[in-house]
XYZ file of C-alpha atoms in Angstrom:
689
model
C -3.370 -13.760 31.597
C -6.131 -12.102 29.600
C -7.880 -9.037 31.081
C -11.226 -10.522 30.111
C -11.195 -11.732 33.724
C -11.934 -9.307 36.590
C -9.001 -8.031 38.619
C -8.482 -8.418 42.345
C -9.352 -4.747 42.721
C -12.674 -5.266 40.922
C -13.480 -8.316 43.059
C -12.928 -6.329 46.254
C -15.464 -3.789 45.007
C -18.243 -6.382 44.748
C -21.061 -5.969 47.274
C -20.727 -9.561 48.486
C -17.071 -8.893 49.369
C -17.666 -5.426 50.815
C -20.186 -7.041 53.163
C -17.217 -8.699 54.895
C -15.460 -5.331 55.532
C -12.317 -6.185 53.527
C -8.972 -4.615 54.362
C -5.830 -4.964 52.251
C -2.854 -5.736 54.454
C -0.179 -6.621 51.857
C 0.569 -6.756 48.114
C -1.086 -3.554 46.923
C 1.018 -3.658 43.730
C -0.778 -6.833 42.639
C -4.357 -5.548 42.849
C -4.636 -5.402 39.045
C -3.928 -9.091 38.601
C -6.789 -10.903 36.842
C -8.861 -13.446 38.721
C -9.544 -16.546 36.652
C -11.444 -18.439 39.322
C -12.280 -18.452 43.052
C -11.119 -21.411 45.152
C -11.981 -22.124 48.801
C -9.478 -24.167 50.817
C -8.574 -25.000 54.400
C -5.540 -27.223 53.709
C -1.965 -25.926 53.580
C -0.801 -28.035 50.609
C -3.415 -26.855 48.104
C -0.870 -25.304 45.693
C -0.342 -28.443 43.529
C -4.104 -28.496 42.823
C -4.192 -24.953 41.466
C -3.519 -23.766 37.930
C -2.770 -20.081 38.454
C -5.006 -17.023 38.474
C -7.168 -18.155 41.376
C -8.369 -16.011 44.262
C -7.971 -18.254 47.303
C -10.492 -17.921 50.181
C -9.784 -19.416 53.606
C -10.661 -19.109 57.302
C -7.176 -20.365 58.256
C -8.365 -23.216 60.451
C -6.159 -25.713 58.631
C -3.092 -23.546 58.143
C 0.208 -24.207 59.992
C 0.781 -22.544 63.332
C 4.497 -21.962 62.849
C 5.746 -18.885 61.061
C 7.880 -21.010 58.724
C 4.827 -23.000 57.675
C 2.867 -19.822 56.933
C 5.754 -18.438 54.845
C 5.956 -21.711 52.923
C 2.195 -21.593 52.311
C 2.405 -18.094 50.847
C 5.461 -18.961 48.723
C 3.726 -22.025 47.291
C 0.693 -19.969 46.271
C 2.834 -17.315 44.587
C 4.877 -19.955 42.755
C 1.783 -21.370 41.034
C 0.527 -17.895 40.084
C -2.326 -17.324 42.518
C -3.825 -13.859 42.084
C -4.648 -13.157 45.737
C -5.388 -14.565 49.178
C -8.456 -13.658 51.281
C -8.541 -14.640 54.983
C -11.753 -14.412 57.022
C -11.132 -13.442 60.638
C -13.032 -14.857 63.575
C -12.460 -18.576 63.516
C -8.682 -19.142 63.529
C -7.400 -15.590 63.528
C -9.401 -13.157 65.674
C -7.308 -10.018 66.007
C -5.708 -10.136 62.547
C -3.673 -12.114 60.069
C -0.350 -13.429 61.469
C 2.579 -11.064 60.902
C 4.645 -13.797 59.272
C 1.962 -14.306 56.625
C 1.650 -10.544 56.035
C 5.413 -10.150 55.676
C 5.673 -13.082 53.263
C 2.821 -11.765 51.128
C 4.349 -8.291 51.039
C 7.730 -9.716 50.088
C 6.264 -11.756 47.216
C 3.815 -9.092 46.045
C 0.756 -11.237 46.766
C -2.434 -9.286 47.607
C -3.525 -10.352 51.101
C -6.994 -9.288 52.245
C -8.672 -9.639 55.646
C -12.437 -10.009 55.958
C -13.237 -8.575 59.367
C -16.845 -9.724 59.270
C -18.172 -13.236 58.685
C -19.201 -13.667 55.064
C -20.594 -16.726 53.255
C -17.908 -17.703 50.748
C -20.565 -19.044 48.391
C -21.851 -15.522 47.765
C -18.366 -14.365 46.841
C -17.790 -17.285 44.489
C -21.183 -16.796 42.823
C -20.595 -13.081 42.303
C -17.085 -13.499 40.912
C -18.028 -16.387 38.644
C -20.993 -14.403 37.304
C -18.617 -11.519 36.581
C -16.267 -13.865 34.738
C -19.093 -15.357 32.653
C -20.408 -11.887 31.775
C -16.930 -10.779 30.741
C -16.475 -13.881 28.597
C -19.847 -13.280 26.954
C -18.856 -9.683 26.256
C -15.604 -10.933 24.777
C -17.504 -13.372 22.587
C -19.795 -10.632 21.330
C -16.820 -8.377 20.629
C -15.139 -11.187 18.712
C -18.295 -11.738 16.665
C -18.410 -8.029 15.822
C -14.763 -8.146 14.760
C -15.429 -11.029 12.382
C -18.499 -9.332 10.956
C -16.813 -5.959 10.532
C -13.749 -7.292 8.734
C -15.817 -9.630 6.589
C -17.757 -6.588 5.381
C -14.510 -4.725 4.725
C -13.185 -7.646 2.683
C -16.357 -7.877 0.615
C -16.438 -4.123 0.008
C -12.774 -4.061 -0.995
C -11.943 -1.426 1.612
C -8.576 0.261 1.342
C -5.803 0.032 3.941
C -6.774 3.342 5.524
C -10.300 2.160 6.289
C -9.062 -1.203 7.599
C -6.679 0.541 9.996
C -9.368 2.981 11.106
C -11.735 0.152 11.938
C -9.010 -1.758 13.788
C -8.214 1.295 15.919
C -11.909 1.964 16.566
C -12.667 -1.608 17.640
C -9.593 -1.928 19.862
C -9.258 1.610 21.168
C -5.512 1.234 20.577
C -3.107 2.766 18.032
C -2.339 0.581 15.020
C 0.521 0.836 12.533
C 1.017 -0.931 9.197
C 4.614 -1.170 8.024
C 6.462 -2.871 5.184
C 9.334 -5.289 5.609
C 11.789 -2.372 5.594
C 10.052 -0.933 8.677
C 8.602 2.004 6.748
C 5.129 3.101 7.790
C 2.499 2.413 5.133
C -0.396 3.630 7.252
C -1.493 4.201 10.819
C -4.338 5.286 13.039
C -3.415 6.763 16.429
C -6.856 6.051 17.956
C -7.162 9.621 19.165
C -3.626 9.862 20.535
C -0.896 12.203 19.352
C 0.666 10.695 16.236
C 3.987 12.537 16.585
C 5.398 10.514 19.513
C 3.835 7.368 18.086
C 5.854 7.578 14.845
C 8.977 9.359 16.092
C 12.022 7.259 15.211
C 9.719 4.508 14.009
C 12.210 2.409 12.077
C 14.609 2.107 15.000
C 11.769 1.474 17.435
C 10.169 -1.125 15.183
C 13.370 -3.118 14.860
C 13.370 -3.554 18.639
C 9.930 -5.169 18.502
C 10.729 -8.820 17.935
C 7.911 -11.084 19.102
C 8.240 -14.841 18.884
C 5.816 -16.235 16.348
C 3.674 -15.063 13.439
C 1.216 -13.419 15.818
C 2.594 -12.624 19.258
C 2.835 -9.992 21.956
C 6.095 -8.283 22.862
C 5.701 -7.338 26.547
C 9.006 -5.464 26.632
C 7.754 -2.897 24.107
C 4.000 -3.304 24.537
C 3.090 -4.191 20.939
C 0.881 -6.960 19.618
C 2.293 -7.923 16.211
C 1.140 -10.080 13.307
C 2.635 -10.723 9.890
C 0.723 -9.507 6.817
C 0.888 -11.603 3.672
C -0.649 -14.477 1.760
C 0.372 -17.423 -0.386
C 3.732 -17.579 1.268
C 4.609 -13.986 0.365
C 4.820 -11.756 3.442
C 5.024 -8.041 2.725
C 4.530 -6.267 6.047
C 3.593 -6.259 9.728
C 0.524 -4.963 11.515
C 1.229 -3.671 15.015
C -1.239 -2.767 17.761
C 0.036 -0.991 20.854
C -1.347 -2.514 24.023
C -1.848 -1.211 26.560
C -2.973 2.060 25.048
C -1.903 5.324 26.629
C -3.283 5.693 30.159
C -3.695 1.961 30.836
C -1.833 0.578 33.824
C -0.322 -2.882 33.831
C 0.451 -4.472 37.172
C 4.005 -5.547 37.741
C 5.130 -8.485 39.809
C 6.639 -8.070 43.198
C 9.930 -9.333 44.464
C 8.957 -12.811 43.444
C 9.214 -11.982 39.721
C 7.502 -10.222 36.873
C 3.934 -10.968 35.815
C 3.286 -10.415 32.081
C -0.312 -9.460 31.414
C -1.273 -10.486 27.892
C -3.711 -8.647 25.614
C -7.248 -10.012 25.524
C -7.909 -12.742 23.029
C -10.224 -10.500 21.037
C -7.308 -8.183 20.201
C -5.305 -11.097 18.871
C -8.279 -12.063 16.729
C -8.662 -8.435 15.657
C -5.099 -7.981 14.394
C -5.200 -11.321 12.595
C -8.498 -10.498 10.880
C -7.247 -7.022 9.977
C -4.055 -8.515 8.563
C -5.987 -11.062 6.507
C -8.256 -8.286 5.170
C -5.209 -6.265 4.133
C -3.599 -9.299 2.504
C -6.788 -10.177 0.648
C -7.150 -6.620 -0.600
C -3.613 -6.707 -1.915
C -4.211 -10.021 -3.666
C -7.326 -8.625 -5.334
C -5.437 -5.528 -6.449
C -2.095 -7.196 -7.113
C -2.108 -5.844 -10.658
C -2.764 -2.357 -9.378
C -0.283 -0.041 -7.741
C 1.470 -1.123 -4.540
C 0.601 0.145 -1.106
C 3.571 2.486 -1.043
C 2.411 4.143 -4.253
C -1.134 4.353 -2.896
C 0.212 6.291 0.074
C 2.174 8.520 -2.319
C -1.026 9.118 -4.292
C -2.964 9.928 -1.114
C -0.394 12.491 -0.009
C -0.057 14.151 -3.432
C -3.840 14.303 -3.748
C -4.046 15.806 -0.268
C -1.632 18.548 -1.296
C -3.516 19.281 -4.504
C -7.001 19.182 -2.970
C -6.271 20.364 0.608
C -7.903 17.202 1.967
C -5.350 16.824 4.778
C -3.522 19.375 6.907
C -0.031 20.112 5.649
C 1.489 18.975 8.946
C -0.314 15.647 8.624
C 1.049 15.208 5.079
C 4.570 15.955 6.309
C 4.222 13.498 9.185
C 2.931 10.686 6.972
C 5.572 11.318 4.343
C 8.326 11.259 6.956
C 7.024 7.938 8.284
C 7.264 6.661 4.702
C 10.884 7.771 4.488
C 10.311 10.998 2.515
C 11.289 14.110 4.478
C 9.513 17.223 3.158
C 10.293 19.711 5.929
C 13.118 22.189 5.410
C 13.612 21.053 1.813
C 13.533 22.751 -1.584
C 10.389 21.278 -3.154
C 9.847 21.042 -6.912
C 6.671 19.829 -8.632
C 7.175 17.675 -11.729
C 4.599 16.147 -14.083
C 5.505 13.460 -16.615
C 3.115 12.607 -19.442
C 3.220 11.371 -23.048
C 2.983 13.760 -25.946
C -0.356 14.142 -27.672
C -3.702 13.366 -26.114
C -3.566 9.579 -26.077
C -3.404 7.572 -22.856
C -0.198 7.477 -20.904
C 2.538 5.613 -22.603
C 0.927 5.345 -25.996
C 3.736 7.217 -27.611
C 3.718 8.221 -31.217
C 3.464 4.753 -32.716
C 0.213 4.059 -30.939
C -1.196 7.359 -32.082
C -0.562 6.351 -35.681
C -1.966 2.892 -35.077
C -5.059 4.428 -33.502
C -5.703 6.176 -36.814
C -5.486 2.919 -38.685
C -2.098 3.879 -40.145
C 0.907 1.684 -39.563
C 4.197 3.303 -38.546
C 7.311 2.020 -40.222
C 7.867 -0.692 -37.608
C 4.218 -1.228 -36.719
C 4.032 -4.771 -37.977
C 7.317 -5.905 -36.469
C 7.292 -8.647 -33.872
C 7.767 -7.516 -30.317
C 4.792 -5.466 -29.198
C 4.032 -7.336 -25.981
C 0.745 -7.866 -24.279
C -1.554 -7.586 -27.285
C -3.847 -9.848 -29.202
C -2.765 -12.228 -31.947
C 0.307 -14.397 -31.733
C 2.419 -14.130 -28.579
C 4.272 -10.841 -28.439
C 2.852 -9.517 -31.709
C -0.169 -7.723 -33.020
C -0.272 -9.665 -36.292
C -3.397 -11.526 -37.286
C -3.189 -13.453 -40.542
C -0.604 -11.185 -42.128
C 2.652 -12.475 -43.591
C 5.885 -11.599 -41.927
C 4.263 -9.968 -38.936
C 2.808 -7.164 -40.969
C -0.081 -6.696 -38.559
C -2.547 -6.451 -41.427
C -5.832 -8.341 -41.423
C -6.828 -9.915 -44.731
C -8.939 -7.632 -46.866
C -8.599 -4.861 -49.412
C -5.953 -2.213 -49.296
C -6.553 0.439 -46.680
C -8.529 -1.587 -44.159
C -6.126 -0.575 -41.409
C -4.008 -2.494 -38.938
C -4.724 -4.278 -35.693
C -2.516 -5.403 -32.930
C -0.947 -2.104 -31.937
C 0.012 -1.476 -28.345
C -2.945 -1.693 -26.004
C -5.252 -3.395 -28.528
C -6.953 -6.742 -28.576
C -7.145 -9.213 -31.424
C -9.914 -7.236 -33.112
C -7.884 -4.062 -33.177
C -9.951 -2.274 -30.530
C -8.355 -0.915 -27.363
C -8.128 -3.242 -24.402
C -10.259 -1.957 -21.510
C -7.296 -1.970 -19.133
C -4.655 -0.791 -21.595
C -4.631 2.843 -20.456
C -4.384 1.913 -16.785
C -1.584 -0.561 -17.512
C 0.392 2.041 -19.467
C -0.100 4.561 -16.679
C 1.225 2.025 -14.144
C 4.204 1.397 -16.409
C 4.880 5.117 -16.599
C 4.629 5.447 -12.806
C 7.035 2.541 -12.357
C 9.472 4.158 -14.778
C 9.266 7.426 -12.832
C 9.913 5.580 -9.567
C 12.858 3.735 -11.081
C 14.298 6.993 -12.415
C 14.061 8.504 -8.923
C 15.864 5.504 -7.460
C 18.582 5.527 -10.106
C 19.277 9.214 -9.544
C 18.929 8.814 -5.749
C 16.317 11.525 -5.553
C 13.731 11.631 -2.777
C 10.117 12.549 -3.349
C 6.488 11.545 -3.602
C 5.220 10.236 -6.921
C 1.980 8.798 -8.288
C -0.528 9.160 -11.084
C -2.345 12.487 -10.824
C -4.855 11.820 -13.611
C -5.493 9.270 -16.350
C -2.488 10.354 -18.403
C 0.148 11.888 -16.149
C 2.378 11.027 -13.208
C 3.156 13.736 -10.681
C 6.313 14.023 -8.587
C 7.126 16.256 -5.630
C 10.906 16.290 -5.378
C 12.500 17.120 -2.024
C 15.956 18.560 -2.685
C 18.511 19.706 -0.097
C 18.821 23.217 -1.545
C 17.829 25.269 -4.637
C 21.308 24.943 -6.150
C 20.734 21.226 -6.690
C 17.524 21.712 -8.700
C 18.826 21.960 -12.267
C 21.327 19.138 -11.879
C 18.774 16.864 -10.247
C 16.098 17.511 -12.879
C 18.521 16.958 -15.746
C 19.640 13.648 -14.277
C 16.035 12.588 -13.665
C 14.949 13.410 -17.227
C 17.949 11.545 -18.662
C 17.238 8.474 -16.524
C 13.589 8.537 -17.547
C 14.532 8.597 -21.224
C 16.781 5.597 -20.739
C 13.979 3.712 -19.034
C 11.338 4.803 -21.566
C 13.029 4.685 -24.976
C 11.309 6.589 -27.753
C 8.951 4.601 -29.961
C 9.610 3.821 -33.564
C 9.603 6.997 -35.681
C 6.422 7.883 -37.530
C 6.097 7.565 -41.272
C 8.101 10.065 -43.285
C 6.370 13.136 -44.623
C 4.517 12.496 -47.837
C 2.257 9.720 -49.021
C 2.380 6.558 -46.946
C 3.184 3.182 -48.477
C 0.112 1.109 -48.982
C -0.595 -1.859 -46.754
C -1.152 -4.950 -48.833
C -3.656 -7.612 -48.010
C -2.273 -11.138 -47.626
C -2.844 -13.276 -50.668
C -3.847 -16.875 -50.865
C -1.191 -19.407 -51.775
C -0.280 -19.184 -55.445
C -1.795 -15.738 -55.959
C 0.030 -13.108 -57.975
C 0.923 -9.713 -56.592
C 0.797 -6.754 -58.894
C 3.332 -3.999 -58.639
C 2.189 -0.861 -56.856
C 1.255 2.018 -59.098
C 3.883 4.709 -59.396
C 2.768 7.893 -57.672
C 2.612 10.949 -59.837
C 3.021 14.557 -58.805
C -0.659 15.379 -59.337
C -1.992 12.158 -57.845
C -3.344 12.188 -54.311
C -1.966 9.829 -51.714
C -3.665 6.642 -50.570
C -7.030 6.822 -48.950
C -7.355 6.997 -45.198
C -7.677 3.505 -43.751
C -11.216 2.523 -42.991
C -13.737 -0.179 -43.731
C -15.743 2.020 -46.109
C -13.075 2.093 -48.834
C -11.978 -0.995 -50.642
C -9.260 0.375 -52.849
C -7.252 3.413 -53.881
C -9.095 6.456 -55.131
C -9.256 7.211 -58.782
C -6.518 9.596 -59.903
C -7.399 13.187 -60.405
C -6.211 16.517 -59.096
C -9.631 17.545 -57.731
C -10.182 14.486 -55.580
C -8.762 14.794 -52.080
C -6.606 12.093 -50.607
C -6.725 10.983 -47.017
C -7.369 13.479 -44.301
C -4.462 14.763 -42.281
C -3.839 13.093 -38.951
C -6.238 14.170 -36.239
C -5.212 17.167 -34.214
C -5.132 15.209 -30.983
C -2.658 12.721 -32.392
C 0.671 14.431 -32.673
C 3.317 13.008 -34.924
C 6.449 13.831 -32.958
C 9.470 14.547 -35.145
C 11.990 11.744 -35.309
C 14.507 11.936 -32.513
C 12.299 13.891 -30.130
C 11.273 12.502 -26.765
C 7.986 10.624 -26.463
C 7.491 11.967 -22.925
C 7.126 15.472 -21.590
C 8.840 16.304 -18.313
C 7.189 19.492 -17.048
C 8.533 21.355 -14.024
C 6.952 23.948 -11.771
C 8.719 26.677 -9.851
C 10.645 25.464 -6.804
C 9.301 26.438 -3.377
C 10.750 26.483 0.120
C 7.690 25.359 2.083
C 5.337 22.413 1.916
C 2.443 24.861 2.129
C 3.555 26.233 -1.260
C 4.082 22.817 -2.847
C 0.600 22.828 -4.384
C 1.529 25.885 -6.458
C 4.552 24.074 -7.917
C 2.540 20.925 -8.688
C -0.310 22.855 -10.308
C 2.127 24.863 -12.413
C 3.882 21.680 -13.555
C 0.551 20.136 -14.564
C -0.409 23.251 -16.518
C 2.945 23.248 -18.314
C 2.587 19.550 -19.158
C -0.927 20.015 -20.545
C 0.074 23.044 -22.594
C 3.210 21.346 -23.997
C 1.406 18.233 -25.253
C 1.627 19.296 -28.875
C 4.954 21.105 -28.635
C 7.316 19.677 -31.257
C 10.534 20.854 -29.633
C 12.856 18.231 -28.193
C 13.405 19.763 -24.750
C 14.537 17.563 -21.841
C 12.525 19.737 -19.416
C 9.603 22.067 -20.038
C 9.084 25.077 -17.807
C 6.514 27.850 -17.848
C 8.557 30.182 -20.124
C 8.770 27.409 -22.760
C 5.065 27.090 -23.480
C 4.389 30.675 -24.548
C 1.038 31.375 -26.166
C -0.204 27.776 -25.845
C 0.408 27.970 -22.127
C -1.442 31.244 -21.806
C -4.425 29.880 -23.709
C -4.385 26.757 -21.561
C -4.665 28.899 -18.439
C -7.509 30.900 -20.023
C -9.326 27.912 -21.539
C -12.366 28.269 -19.243
C -12.700 31.996 -19.900
C -16.003 32.587 -21.766
C -14.451 35.349 -23.887
C -11.809 32.940 -25.174
C -14.471 30.381 -26.050
C -16.512 33.081 -27.766
C -13.447 34.046 -29.804
C -12.998 30.430 -30.924
C -16.622 30.207 -32.024
C -16.460 33.509 -33.865
C -13.357 32.484 -35.807
C -13.994 28.783 -36.459
C -17.708 28.056 -35.985
C -18.481 27.821 -39.722
C -15.575 25.463 -40.374
C -16.382 23.299 -37.346
C -19.996 23.049 -38.499
C -18.821 21.946 -41.956
C -16.632 19.221 -40.462
C -19.521 18.041 -38.291
C -21.660 17.611 -41.406
C -18.838 15.969 -43.399
C -16.892 13.717 -40.991
C -14.751 12.324 -43.851
C -13.719 15.776 -45.016
C -12.026 17.392 -42.021
C -11.010 20.867 -43.148
C -9.970 22.008 -39.667
C -7.020 19.620 -39.858
C -6.108 21.013 -43.278
C -6.140 24.543 -41.890
C -4.045 23.408 -38.948
C -1.416 21.843 -41.209
C -1.269 25.023 -43.310
C -0.765 27.282 -40.298
C 1.663 24.998 -38.485
C 3.889 24.888 -41.577
C 4.145 28.687 -41.607
C 1.727 29.008 -44.585
C 4.095 26.975 -46.751
C 1.576 25.188 -48.974
C 3.959 22.574 -50.341
C 5.218 21.593 -46.883
C 1.674 21.624 -45.519
C 0.420 19.352 -48.321
C 3.210 16.878 -47.574
C 2.469 17.009 -43.843
C -1.224 16.368 -44.559
C -0.363 13.487 -46.938
C -2.204 15.214 -49.801
C -1.238 16.116 -53.319
C -0.692 19.804 -53.803
C -3.697 20.316 -56.109
C -5.968 18.571 -53.628
C -4.516 20.617 -50.786
C -4.952 23.871 -52.720
C -8.574 22.961 -53.431
C -9.151 22.404 -49.703
C -7.651 25.792 -48.844
C -9.947 27.432 -51.362
C -12.971 25.806 -49.749
C -11.780 26.951 -46.304
C -11.507 30.525 -47.586
C -15.046 30.353 -48.954
C -16.516 28.818 -45.794
C -14.824 31.284 -43.426
C -14.985 34.202 -45.886
C -11.365 35.097 -45.230
C -8.155 35.616 -47.170
C -5.683 32.905 -46.149
C -2.824 34.899 -47.688
C -3.313 37.605 -45.058
C -0.879 37.438 -42.185
C -3.346 39.028 -39.772
C -6.122 36.605 -40.713
C -3.852 33.578 -40.356
C -2.556 34.812 -37.021
C -6.101 35.127 -35.717
C -7.051 31.673 -37.015
C -3.919 30.098 -35.538
C -4.655 31.564 -32.103
C -8.223 30.302 -32.399
C -6.980 26.777 -33.214
C -4.625 26.815 -30.223
C -7.468 27.998 -28.010
C -9.720 25.273 -29.434
C -7.128 22.659 -28.495
C -6.911 24.073 -24.959
C -10.709 24.115 -24.565
C -11.085 20.562 -25.875
C -8.447 19.265 -23.462
C -10.108 20.825 -20.407
C-alpha cells in the first residue's frame, strides 16, 4: 500500500474525527496503516464488498449480538486488509465496545476506535477523501517534477554523480549505483552517514534480490531497478526506503503488512536509471563508469577537491583499499611531446617523413583503404601522387588528407589507459588509474608493504611493454631514402641519383618543394627533426613509466603522484632505455623542469638563445636551434651531429658557423657549449609547461 494515502493516525487527528472524542481501544501497532478509502456499513457481512485499505465506520446496530459473531466480523475485516474500524457509541453500544470485539481486534492487530460523541459520518468521509485527493495531487506534482528534472539532466548530459545527487534530493533517501559485480560506482547518502551505508556493501547487496526489473525488497528495505539499454544491462540503482528515522508499521498476530514505497519513488528510480543508461550510450566510446570514478578520485587527491577520508571510502566501495597500504604514484606517457600513444613512428609521420615501415598495411583506424593509410600509392607506400618530397598521409591518427583526426589523441589516450588497466589486472596489482592530462595516465598503486614495491613495479612495466609493443624503428641515421611518386601505367622510372659525400640529403617534405635540391656543399639539406619529436633509439621503449616516492599514508599520496608526473615530463626526451624512471634518473632535465616557471631561468634562456630564436622566427625553413641541439646532443661531434640532422657535413659546418656569428660565441669552447646546452634544456622545460 502506497503512503500517498493518509494513515489511520493522521485520520484520527482530523478535526471532524476529534469532534467525536475518539479513543483507541485496540490495535495501536496498526495506526500507521494507510487509509485508501472510508466506508460506512451497518451489515455484518460487508467484507466481500471491500478491497482492502478501507477505514470502516459503523454504529453497530446491525452487528451480531453473540461474541462469536463479533469475532468473525473482525476476522473477516482483517482478512481483506481493512485498515481500521471506528464504532460510534450511543445507538447500539452505550457504555463501550463489546469486550469480544476489542479482544479480537487486539489479537489481529486491527486499530479499533470508539467515538464517544455522536458525529456525522459524512463529515469524516469528506475530510478523509479530501486528504486523499490532496495527497494524490501532491504525488502527481512530484512525479511531474521528477520527469522534468531527469529530462533536463538527460539533455544536459549530466554525469552519474549529478544524477545520483538529484535522485537523493528528490526522494530524501540514500541511493547507490553499483555494477553487476556489486561494486559501488557512485552513491549519495542523502545527508546520512555514508560509512554504515557502504560497510560490507557487496555482501549486503547480494542479499537484495527483488522479483522483477524494478521492484521493492521489503526484507532489506531497498527499491531496486536494473540499469541498461538495448538489451545490455550493466548495473543496478538502489534506493533505500524507508530512509533512516522512518517507521514502518508491522502487522499484528494476523500476519505481516508490507508497506510499499510511493509510486513516485518507483518512477524516480526508473527515470534515474534511464538517464544513467542514456548517458552511457552517448558516451559509449568514452571511458567506462569505473574509470570515471578512478579519475574523480585521482583528481580529488591531486587537487584536494574531496576530503581524504571520503576518497578512501569511495575507493573501498569500488574495491580498492587505500588505508594501511604502501602507496606509490606512477605516471605512464609516451616519449616526446606528441599525444598519448603516438610513439616514434607517428612523430616521424607528423613531420612528413615516413619511417621504414610507414607505408606497410596494418595501421588501423585511419583514412584510405581499410586498415591502411595509403592513398593512391603502389604497394601500400602511403604516398600521395605528386613530386618527390610531398610527404606521406595515412599515419596513425590521421584522416585521408593526412591531417590529424579530431578524436585521435583522445582515442590513443583511452587505449593507453586500457593498456595500463590490463597491465594492473595481469600483474594482480590493486590501484586507481585514469588519464591525468591529455598525454599521460596516472596510477596510485596500493601495495601490502614497501618490500613489494620494486618487484611490483618491474612486473607492471614488463606487462605494459607486452601490451604496448614498441613501434617500428625510425629511419637510420643519415640521409633518408626518397619517397617516389606513383607513376602512370607504362611510365619509366629513373634510377635514384647516387649520394655523394659532399651532397646534402633530400629536402624536407613539404608542398613548397617539387624536387631534390641542386647539389652543392653550401646549400643546406633538410632541417633536423623538430625538438619536440624525439627519435627514440631502436630497441628503446616507446613509453615512459615514471614512479614517485612511496608513501605510507593516503594524505601523502599527492606528493608521490606529483613527483611521478614531474619525472615523466622531465624524462620525455631521455634516450635511455630504462624500464622505470625515478627522480634520480632525470638529473639536470628534472631540475630544470621543476624550475621552469622561475623568472630567472626564463631570463637565462632569453639571454643565451634570444638571437638564435629570433633568427628562426624570421626564417621558419632554416631552423638553426635544431642544428645547435643536434651538435650539443652528440657531444660536439660534428660528423655524428651532421648524420643525426640528416645534413651533409659541409652544410652542417656552414650552419654552425652561422650560429657562432648570430650568438657571437665560440662553439669549440666547452664552457660556452655547456651554457648553451643548459639553456636548450631549460627552453624545452619552459615550452612544455
